[in-house]
Each structure stands twice: as structure tokens, then as C-alpha cells.
PDB file of C-alpha atoms and ligand atoms in Angstrom:
ATOM      1  CA  MET A   1      26.491  43.575  49.810  1.00 48.00           C
ATOM      2  CA  MET A   2      23.544  42.571  47.691  1.00 48.00           C
ATOM      3  CA  ARG A   3      24.709  44.282  44.588  1.00 59.00           C
ATOM      4  CA  PRO A   4      27.809  42.179  43.643  1.00 62.00           C
ATOM      5  CA  LEU A   5      25.947  39.063  44.355  1.00 60.00           C
ATOM      6  CA  SER A   6      23.024  40.007  42.067  1.00 65.00           C
ATOM      7  CA  ASN A   7      25.529  40.930  39.389  1.00 66.00           C
ATOM      8  CA  GLN A   8      27.045  37.499  39.720  1.00 64.00           C
ATOM      9  CA  LEU A   9      23.668  35.881  39.413  1.00 58.00           C
ATOM     10  CA  ALA A  10      22.817  37.894  36.350  1.00 60.00           C
ATOM     11  CA  LEU A  11      26.097  36.905  34.744  1.00 56.00           C
ATOM     12  CA  LEU A  12      25.398  33.240  35.552  1.00 57.00           C
ATOM     13  CA  LEU A  13      21.793  33.519  34.035  1.00 53.00           C
ATOM     14  CA  VAL A  14      23.280  35.022  30.940  1.00 50.00           C
ATOM     15  CA  LEU A  15      25.914  32.236  30.615  1.00 47.00           C
ATOM     16  CA  ALA A  16      23.262  29.595  31.214  1.00 49.00           C
ATOM     17  CA  LEU A  17      21.046  31.089  28.444  1.00 44.00           C
ATOM     18  CA  ILE A  18      23.985  31.146  26.018  1.00 44.00           C
ATOM     19  CA  ALA A  19      24.895  27.608  26.923  1.00 46.00           C
ATOM     20  CA  SER A  20      21.310  26.327  26.410  1.00 44.00           C
ATOM     21  CA  GLU A  21      21.071  28.036  22.984  1.00 43.00           C
ATOM     22  CA  PRO A  22      20.586  25.094  20.645  1.00 44.00           C
ATOM     23  CA  TRP A  23      23.429  24.943  18.051  1.00 45.00           C
ATOM     24  CA  PRO A  24      22.318  24.094  14.595  1.00 49.00           C
ATOM     25  CA  CYS A  25      23.627  20.492  14.212  1.00 47.00           C
ATOM     26  CA  HIS A  26      25.688  21.203  11.035  1.00 45.00           C
ATOM     27  CA  ALA A  27      27.673  23.766  13.104  1.00 45.00           C
ATOM     28  CA  VAL A  28      28.578  21.003  15.523  1.00 46.00           C
ATOM     29  CA  LYS A  29      29.059  18.291  12.811  1.00 48.00           C
ATOM     30  CA  GLY A  30      31.346  20.179  10.546  1.00 60.00           C
ATOM     31  CA  ILE A  31      32.187  23.376   8.900  1.00 72.00           C
ATOM     32  CA  PHE A  32      29.073  24.294   6.861  1.00 82.00           C
ATOM     33  CA  PRO A  33      28.682  21.306   4.520  1.00 88.00           C
ATOM     34  CA  LYS A  34      28.842  22.039   0.802  1.00 93.00           C
ATOM     35  CA  TYR A  35      25.840  21.030  -1.216  1.00 96.00           C
ATOM     36  CA  HIS A  36      25.398  20.603  -4.991  1.00 98.00           C
ATOM     37  CA  VAL A  37      21.995  21.087  -6.584  1.00 98.00           C
ATOM     38  CA  HIS A  38      21.569  19.533 -10.089  1.00 98.00           C
ATOM     39  CA  ILE A  39      18.618  20.211 -12.293  1.00 98.00           C
ATOM     40  CA  VAL A  40      18.305  17.838 -15.127  1.00 98.00           C
ATOM     41  CA  ASN A  41      16.243  18.276 -18.247  1.00 98.00           C
ATOM     42  CA  ASN A  42      14.615  14.827 -18.707  1.00 98.00           C
ATOM     43  CA  LEU A  43      11.789  16.220 -20.836  1.00 98.00           C
ATOM     44  CA  THR A  44      11.113  14.295 -23.973  1.00 97.00           C
ATOM     45  CA  ASN A  45      11.843  17.013 -26.430  1.00 95.00           C
ATOM     46  CA  ASN A  46      11.581  20.518 -24.966  1.00 97.00           C
ATOM     47  CA  ILE A  47      14.149  23.027 -23.855  1.00 98.00           C
ATOM     48  CA  LEU A  48      13.824  23.732 -20.149  1.00 98.00           C
ATOM     49  CA  ASN A  49      14.079  27.387 -19.221  1.00 98.00           C
ATOM     50  CA  LEU A  50      14.937  27.964 -15.642  1.00 98.00           C
ATOM     51  CA  HIS A  51      16.035  30.802 -13.428  1.00 98.00           C
ATOM     52  CA  CYS A  52      17.299  29.966  -9.829  1.00 98.00           C
ATOM     53  CA  LYS A  53      17.796  32.374  -6.976  1.00 98.00           C
ATOM     54  CA  SER A  54      18.403  32.710  -3.238  1.00 97.00           C
ATOM     55  CA  LYS A  55      18.000  35.800  -1.248  1.00 94.00           C
ATOM     56  CA  ASP A  56      21.595  36.739  -1.984  1.00 92.00           C
ATOM     57  CA  ASP A  57      22.378  35.106  -5.297  1.00 95.00           C
ATOM     58  CA  ASP A  58      20.743  35.374  -8.756  1.00 98.00           C
ATOM     59  CA  LEU A  59      22.100  32.489 -10.865  1.00 98.00           C
ATOM     60  CA  GLY A  60      20.579  33.940 -14.053  1.00 98.00           C
ATOM     61  CA  PRO A  61      18.394  32.398 -16.752  1.00 98.00           C
ATOM     62  CA  HIS A  62      19.463  29.249 -18.368  1.00 98.00           C
ATOM     63  CA  ALA A  63      18.006  27.336 -21.360  1.00 98.00           C
ATOM     64  CA  LEU A  64      18.800  23.563 -20.961  1.00 98.00           C
ATOM     65  CA  PRO A  65      18.692  21.324 -23.904  1.00 98.00           C
ATOM     66  CA  VAL A  66      17.253  17.788 -23.350  1.00 98.00           C
ATOM     67  CA  ASN A  67      19.358  15.478 -21.379  1.00 98.00           C
ATOM     68  CA  THR A  68      21.632  18.290 -19.971  1.00 98.00           C
ATOM     69  CA  GLU A  69      21.821  19.717 -16.547  1.00 98.00           C
ATOM     70  CA  PHE A  70      22.343  22.952 -14.702  1.00 98.00           C
ATOM     71  CA  HIS A  71      24.107  22.721 -11.370  1.00 98.00           C
ATOM     72  CA  PHE A  72      25.384  25.021  -8.668  1.00 98.00           C
ATOM     73  CA  SER A  73      27.142  24.543  -5.256  1.00 97.00           C
ATOM     74  CA  PHE A  74      27.179  26.436  -2.078  1.00 95.00           C
ATOM     75  CA  ARG A  75      27.853  26.015   1.605  1.00 94.00           C
ATOM     76  CA  VAL A  76      24.841  26.234   3.964  1.00 92.00           C
ATOM     77  CA  ASN A  77      24.960  29.210   6.158  1.00 88.00           C
ATOM     78  CA  LEU A  78      25.452  29.309   9.898  1.00 85.00           C
ATOM     79  CA  PHE A  79      21.786  29.882  10.654  1.00 85.00           C
ATOM     80  CA  GLY A  80      20.459  27.036   8.505  1.00 86.00           C
ATOM     81  CA  THR A  81      18.386  29.470   6.481  1.00 92.00           C
ATOM     82  CA  THR A  82      19.899  28.687   3.067  1.00 95.00           C
ATOM     83  CA  LEU A  83      17.180  28.627   0.529  1.00 97.00           C
ATOM     84  CA  PHE A  84      17.255  28.357  -3.294  1.00 98.00           C
ATOM     85  CA  TRP A  85      14.219  28.335  -5.620  1.00 98.00           C
ATOM     86  CA  CYS A  86      13.704  28.342  -9.381  1.00 98.00           C
ATOM     87  CA  ASN A  87      11.223  29.420 -11.901  1.00 98.00           C
ATOM     88  CA  PHE A  88      10.641  26.862 -14.743  1.00 98.00           C
ATOM     89  CA  ASN A  89       9.113  27.057 -18.128  1.00 98.00           C
ATOM     90  CA  TRP A  90       9.144  24.642 -20.981  1.00 97.00           C
ATOM     91  CA  GLY A  91       6.204  25.499 -23.131  1.00 91.00           C
ATOM     92  CA  ASN A  92       3.685  22.990 -21.865  1.00 92.00           C
ATOM     93  CA  GLY A  93       4.427  23.520 -18.201  1.00 96.00           C
ATOM     94  CA  ARG A  94       5.795  25.945 -15.778  1.00 97.00           C
ATOM     95  CA  GLY A  95       6.698  26.195 -12.122  1.00 97.00           C
ATOM     96  CA  GLY A  96       6.941  29.416 -10.169  1.00 97.00           C
ATOM     97  CA  GLY A  97       9.207  29.650  -7.144  1.00 97.00           C
ATOM     98  CA  TYR A  98       9.728  25.882  -6.726  1.00 98.00           C
ATOM     99  CA  LYS A  99      12.160  25.391  -3.777  1.00 98.00           C
ATOM    100  CA  VAL A 100      15.172  23.220  -4.820  1.00 98.00           C
ATOM    101  CA  PHE A 101      17.189  23.514  -1.610  1.00 98.00           C
ATOM    102  CA  TRP A 102      16.288  24.312   1.982  1.00 97.00           C
ATOM    103  CA  TYR A 103      17.975  23.250   5.175  1.00 91.00           C
ATOM    104  CA  GLY A 104      15.935  20.362   6.490  1.00 93.00           C
ATOM    105  CA  LYS A 105      16.817  16.988   7.810  1.00 92.00           C
ATOM    106  CA  GLY A 106      14.305  15.244   5.401  1.00 96.00           C
ATOM    107  CA  LEU A 107      15.826  16.968   2.332  1.00 97.00           C
ATOM    108  CA  ALA A 108      19.438  16.515   3.492  1.00 96.00           C
ATOM    109  CA  ARG A 109      18.952  12.726   3.764  1.00 96.00           C
ATOM    110  CA  LYS A 110      17.301  12.504   0.353  1.00 98.00           C
ATOM    111  CA  CYS A 111      20.281  14.422  -1.009  1.00 97.00           C
ATOM    112  CA  ASN A 112      22.581  11.973   0.716  1.00 96.00           C
ATOM    113  CA  TYR A 113      24.026  15.160   2.646  1.00 95.00           C
ATOM    114  CA  LYS A 114      25.557  16.367  -0.611  1.00 96.00           C
ATOM    115  CA  ASN A 115      23.706  16.107  -3.987  1.00 98.00           C
ATOM    116  CA  CYS A 116      20.282  17.187  -4.561  1.00 98.00           C
ATOM    117  CA  ILE A 117      19.213  15.940  -7.969  1.00 98.00           C
ATOM    118  CA  TRP A 118      16.029  17.259  -9.629  1.00 98.00           C
ATOM    119  CA  SER A 119      14.765  15.585 -12.805  1.00 98.00           C
ATOM    120  CA  ALA A 120      12.354  17.638 -14.920  1.00 98.00           C
ATOM    121  CA  ARG A 121      10.040  15.201 -16.759  1.00 98.00           C
ATOM    122  CA  ASP A 122       6.956  15.656 -19.013  1.00 98.00           C
ATOM    123  CA  ASP A 123       4.582  14.933 -16.115  1.00 97.00           C
ATOM    124  CA  ALA A 124       6.297  16.512 -13.104  1.00 98.00           C
ATOM    125  CA  ILE A 125       9.551  17.413 -11.413  1.00 98.00           C
ATOM    126  CA  TYR A 126      11.131  14.511  -9.478  1.00 98.00           C
ATOM    127  CA  LEU A 127      13.644  14.499  -6.711  1.00 98.00           C
ATOM    128  CA  MET A 128      16.270  11.718  -6.332  1.00 98.00           C
ATOM    129  CA  ASN A 129      15.836  10.169  -2.928  1.00 98.00           C
ATOM    130  CA  PHE A 130      19.246   8.567  -2.271  1.00 97.00           C
ATOM    131  CA  PHE A 131      17.907   7.021   0.905  1.00 96.00           C
ATOM    132  CA  ALA A 132      15.252   5.118  -0.895  1.00 97.00           C
ATOM    133  CA  ASN A 133      17.363   4.843  -4.000  1.00 98.00           C
ATOM    134  CA  LYS A 134      14.576   6.177  -6.327  1.00 98.00           C
ATOM    135  CA  TYR A 135      13.152   9.292  -7.868  1.00 98.00           C
ATOM    136  CA  GLU A 136      10.073  10.595  -6.314  1.00 98.00           C
ATOM    137  CA  LYS A 137       7.493  12.890  -7.814  1.00 98.00           C
ATOM    138  CA  TYR A 138       7.864  16.285  -6.122  1.00 98.00           C
ATOM    139  CA  TYR A 139       6.303  19.152  -8.067  1.00 98.00           C
ATOM    140  CA  ASP A 140       3.481  19.089 -10.568  1.00 98.00           C
ATOM    141  CA  TRP A 141       3.733  21.530 -13.392  1.00 98.00           C
ATOM    142  CA  GLN A 142       1.480  24.450 -13.507  1.00 95.00           C
ATOM    143  CA  TYR A 143      -0.191  25.093 -16.897  1.00 85.00           C
TER     144      TYR A 143
HETATM  145  C1  NAG B   1      17.988  12.297 -17.470  1.00 86.59           C
HETATM  146  O1  NAG B   1      19.116  12.969 -18.100  1.00 86.59           O
HETATM  147  C2  NAG B   1      20.353  12.566 -17.601  1.00 86.59           C
HETATM  148  C3  NAG B   1      21.399  13.493 -18.254  1.00 86.59           C
HETATM  149  O2  NAG B   1      21.503  13.341 -19.584  1.00 86.59           O
HETATM  150  C4  NAG B   1      20.643  11.153 -17.853  1.00 86.59           C
HETATM  151  O3  NAG B   1      21.862  10.696 -17.449  1.00 86.59           O
HETATM  152  C5  NAG B   1      19.494  10.293 -17.196  1.00 86.59           C
HETATM  153  O4  NAG B   1      19.651   8.893 -17.589  1.00 86.59           O
HETATM  154  C6  NAG B   1      18.181  10.784 -17.658  1.00 86.59           C
HETATM  155  N1  NAG B   1      17.215  10.058 -16.771  1.00 86.59           N
HETATM  156  C7  NAG B   1      16.146   9.627 -17.255  1.00 86.59           C
HETATM  157  C8  NAG B   1      15.124   8.954 -16.317  1.00 86.59           C
HETATM  158  O5  NAG B   1      15.873   9.684 -18.506  1.00 86.59           O
END
């Protein structure tokens, strides 16, 4: 009667593997938190052209006048692989494929688990760090 026993052991092994599979913590904490990404044109006097995308979404090209913002919202996916990036161009600087959202503890905290605020300025792109309560320089412009 070895066969039924080894079947049971195999089943136990499979169950143990499933149980030990680490759950992404957002799946435990809540139902896929909603995030808002804001991109603010804080340039002195240039229109900010941007075009943001994820693997599944193309948010289209936008031309932001000074002191206006572009924003979008989404829920992070089950696998924690949500990723958005943008191409920027404002005449004196550009940025290709700059990531504006990814699922990471560090970023989530800076975004206060809800709002990622990017501020495009003449010298660089800054990210609001809600935890430290200040903007931090994040991406230099490419020329
Ligand atoms: C950036 O622009 C936003 C939107 O108009 C404005 O509220 C904010 O004060 C500006 N920030 C800086 C640092 O100029």
C-alpha cells in the first residue's frame, strides 16, 4: 500500500508549497490600492510635452502649459508589476522612458500610499517625498 501514501505525501507537499508562496503585501492589506500619478509643469516658461504609457495603456501625448498638471489613476495589479513611464520634451531638455510609477516600498512611502507627485522644473524632475515632506531631485534632463 505504498501508492496511496505517496499520493498523500505529494498532495501535502503541493499544499505546503502553495501555503509558503509569499503573497504580495498589497494583496493582504487591501484590494489593490488605487494610486494617482500627477505630473506638474513647474518650468519657468515652457510647455511640457509628455507621453506616458504602461505595458497595457497608452495615455497619449499631452502639451502642458506652465503651472498645470497631467494626472492619471489606476489600481496596482495583483502581481505588483504595475509600471508607468513617460517621455518628456520641453525644448531645452528631454527625458526618455522616465519611470513615474512602479510598485516598490520606497516609492509607495514617498507617495504616501496614494499620490505620486512629479514636478518638472528647469533643472530636473523632482518627486514629492511625503514622508520627508519635501521635493527631491529625481531625474536630470537629457539634452
Ligand atoms: C508647481 O505648479 C503647481 C500647479 O500650478 C503649483 O501649485 C505649485 O505651487 C508649483 N510649485 C512650484 C515649486 O512652483
